[in-house]
Amino acid sequence: MKNAKWIKAPYDFKQAGIIFQTEIPLKKPIKKATLFTSCVGVYNAYIDGEKIGNAVLAPGWTSYNDRVQYQKYDVTDMLKNGSTLSLECGQGWALSGLSVSYSRNFYFGEVCAIASLKVEYVDGKTEHFSTNNTWDTYTSEVLFSEIYDGETQDKTVERKCVGKAEEVKIKTKLVPQIGEWIIEHERLAPIKLFTTPKGERVIDFGQNMTGYVEFKLKAKRGEKIAITHAEVLDKDGNFYNENYRMAKNLMTYVCSGNDDIFKPKHTFQGFRYIRLDEFPDIEINLDNIRAVVVHSDMEKTGDFVCGNEKINQLYHNVIWGQKSNYLDVPTDCPQRDERLGWTGDTQVFCRTGAINYNVYKFFRKWLGELRIEQHKDGGVPAIIPVVEVFGRRNGLKVSTGWGDAVCICPWEVYLAYGNKAILKENFTAMKKWVEYIRKAGNEEYLWLTGVHFGDWLAMDAGENEYMGATSNDLIASAYYAYSTSILVKTGKILGKDVSEYERLYDNIVKRFREYFIPNGQLLSDYPLTEKPPKGTDVVDVKRTGFTQTALVLILHFNLCEEKDRAKFADMLVKMIEDNGMRMTTGFLGTPYILHALSENGRADIAYKLLLQEKAPSWLYSVNHGATTMWEHWDSLKEDGSFWSTDMNSFNHYAYGAVYDWIFGVSVGIKPREDMPGYKAVDIAPHPSKELGFVDASINTAYGKIRVKWYYKNDTVHYEISVPQAVTANLTLPSGYKTTLSGGNYMFSE
Ligand code: BGC
C-alpha cells in the first residue's frame, strides 16, 4: 500500500458509522485500477456509491492488535475521472463489546482505515491514491452498530462532512487476505408470518442460521422497522430470546420515504425467527423480506444421503451448524454474547468440518491467530482470537481439550489436504503446548493441575452442572498423551528428531496406567494431588474415572494395555446399556464415543447410540424440530421447557462431530496417515439396515471418492468410485480385502 497512512475520524467525532472519502482525478486513460484496503473495525468500500466486490464484514476477524488482513479489488471498470472512493466503516469485532463482559479489544480504541488505489495508465505510468489527512470524514446513516446488540440505520439523516481524517500510527501489521472471504450465500424466504399468543408478530424462516434479514420497502419518511431475533419459540408458541443473554440483536431502521433496502452493514445475527417490534403502517409483503445467509466462502466438498430421514436431518443440522459458525473464525455459536473462537469446540468439530467443506485456508488463518495468542510459556488460551473476559486477557483460562486445538487442528487439516505446510507452520506451537503441560504441575508425565472445562455439559454430574463427572486429571493427562502423539508424528513427517518426545509419550502412557488404571482397574476415586505448585489450583476434588468419557478416552487414545482393551470396551458397553442404551458424555467424550465402540468391534452399539431417540442422543433434537445442532443434549426438554437460559444455544456445532463417524465408519471412507489428503484411503463400510442405504462422497484434490451401499433383502451391495490417482484399500464386513484405483467398482455380500 504505497504511501498509505492509517486514518481515523477527527478527534471530537464519535459515531458508530464513519465514512472516509476522497475524489480520484484521472488525467489520462487507464489500463488497470486496483484497490487495496483494510480497516480495524469492518468496512464496505464504494466507488461513486456502488459497493466494490461482494465481501461482507471485511477485513474479517484477526488478532487486531497484532495483524489485520487487507483485501484487493480490481476496480478498473468502476473508476472514472472524478470518481469518489469511500470507505464506510463500523466497529465490527475490533471495537464492539465482546464476551459476556462486553470488553473492547483493540488497544487504540477507535476505528482506523487504510487504503491505496493503484492506477496503471495506458502510457505505462502508475499513480497511487492513498489514505492520508486530505481525505474527508463524513457521517454515515449507521448511528449504532455492535456485533451483539445490532445496528441502527437512519436514512433520513443527511450525510455531512465533519472534517479531514487524522493520520495515526498504529502498531498492527497489515497482511494480505489469508482466509476465505466472508460473503452472502442463500437467501431464505419466510415460511410464515404469524401472531403469537402474546400478540406479537413473528416471521419464521424455517431454518436456524447466521446472517441477517433484508427488507425492501417504501414507507413514509421517518417510519421505523425494529426487529429482534430468536432461534426458538417457547412451549406456548411465544417468541423466546432469553438464551441470547445480554446480546440484544436489535435492528432498527428509519425509512427515507423512497424505495429502501435495509440490512446490517457491520454486524450479523444468529436466528430462525424475527419479531416485528415496529413496522411501518403498510402491508407486510413477504416477497420483499429475505434471511440472507452469511459465512466464509468455503467450497463444499462432502455430500451425504441415506435411507433414514432422521439421520438425513441430522446431517442437514451438522452442515447448517458449520455454515453458521464458520464465519471467518470457528465459533461456538452465532447468536448470544459469545460467538467466540472457543478452541475446544473448534478442535472437536475440525475433522467433520474438513469433510464437509474445504477448510484449508480457513484454518490456516485461524491457526495463525492461535500462534500469535499463544502465551510465552506455551499455554493456549481457550478463545482465539483472545477477547478479554472480565478484565482477564493474558491470564485467560488454559484448559485441557481446548488448548489441544493447537495440535489437533493442524493434524486434521494435514490429513484432509496432505499439505505439510500446515504442520510446518504449527510445529513449534505444538511443541510449546506439550512443554507447557510438561511443566504445568509437579508431575512431568501427568497433568494434575489447572482449572479446566472438563467434559463440558456432560450429563453425568447432575442435572444443573456444566461440567461432567469425569476426572479432569484423567482427561487432562489423556489429552496430554494425545497431543504428544501428534507432536511426534508431525516431527517425523517434517524430518525432525523427536526422540525426546517419543520417550515423553511412552512415559506419559506408563504413568497414566499406574495412576489412573493401576493393575488394569478403572478407579472411581483418585488420591488428590499432593501439593500443587504455588499459584496453581487443583480442581479434581470429587471427580471420578468411572465414566463413559473416561473409558472412551482410554480406548480411543490407546491408553490401556492391549490385554485390558476388550475388558474396557465391554465395560463401556455395559455402562451404555445400564443407562438405557444412552450416552452420558459431554464435549470431550462424545466426539469419540462411536469410534471407541466401532474400533473395538462394537459398531452395533455405536449404531444404537446413533439411532437412539431419547435424550441424551443426536436424534432427540431432530425429533424436536432442530434445524441446527443444539448446545445441550436436552436444550429443549420433553415438557417443552428449556434446560437453562444461560448456556442454551440452539446452534452449537460441537456435537455435530458425530458426522466424522458417519462418514469415516458407516460410509467407511478415511484418509490414510501415510498418504494424506485422500491420496490413499481406507474404505471399510459398516452397513446398517436401519440406514437402509448410504450414498456419500468427498471431492478431493485427486477427484471425487464415492461410496454407496444398499440392502436388497439381506444382501448388501457396494458401489465404489475411486479417482485415477487414488489408491483405496477396501475391507468389506466379511473380511474380504482388495485394492482399488481409478474406476467404478461393484461388490455384494
Ligand atoms: C461456550 C462453549 C465453550 C465453553 C467453555 C461456553 O460458554 O459456549 O461452547 O467451549 O464456554 O467451556
PDB file of C-alpha atoms in Angstrom, residues 57 75 106 147 156 179 228 326 339 381 413 438 464 467 488 492 506 508 562 622-623 635 714:
ATOM      1  CA  LEU A  57     -17.658  -7.838   7.297  1.00  0.00           C
ATOM      2  CA  VAL A  75     -11.924  -1.703  -9.837  1.00  0.00           C
ATOM      3  CA  PHE A 106      -8.427  -3.102  20.126  1.00  0.00           C
ATOM      4  CA  ILE A 147     -21.731  -7.226  16.980  1.00  0.00           C
ATOM      5  CA  THR A 156     -33.360  10.461   6.952  1.00  0.00           C
ATOM      6  CA  GLY A 179      -8.612 -16.901   4.997  1.00  0.00           C
ATOM      7  CA  THR A 228     -35.351  -8.711  17.344  1.00  0.00           C
ATOM      8  CA  TYR A 326     -17.521 -20.834  10.195  1.00  0.00           C
ATOM      9  CA  ARG A 339     -19.778 -16.001  19.160  1.00  0.00           C
ATOM     10  CA  PRO A 381      -5.933 -19.536  25.522  1.00  0.00           C
ATOM     11  CA  VAL A 413      -6.150 -30.338   8.290  1.00  0.00           C
ATOM     12  CA  ARG A 438       5.007 -30.910  30.933  1.00  0.00           C
ATOM     13  CA  ASN A 464     -27.724 -28.463  36.573  1.00  0.00           C
ATOM     14  CA  MET A 467     -19.008 -29.849  33.975  1.00  0.00           C
ATOM     15  CA  VAL A 488       5.776 -36.962  17.493  1.00  0.00           C
ATOM     16  CA  LYS A 492       8.720 -37.316  11.961  1.00  0.00           C
ATOM     17  CA  ASP A 506       5.962 -43.576  26.455  1.00  0.00           C
ATOM     18  CA  ILE A 508       3.028 -40.413  29.881  1.00  0.00           C
ATOM     19  CA  GLU A 562      -3.770 -54.309  24.993  1.00  0.00           C
ATOM     20  CA  VAL A 622     -34.023 -33.929  15.422  1.00  0.00           C
ATOM     21  CA  ASN A 623     -37.329 -35.229  16.805  1.00  0.00           C
ATOM     22  CA  SER A 635     -31.709 -27.824  25.342  1.00  0.00           C
ATOM     23  CA  ASP A 714     -30.132 -59.450   3.354  1.00  0.00           C
TER      24      ASP A 714
END
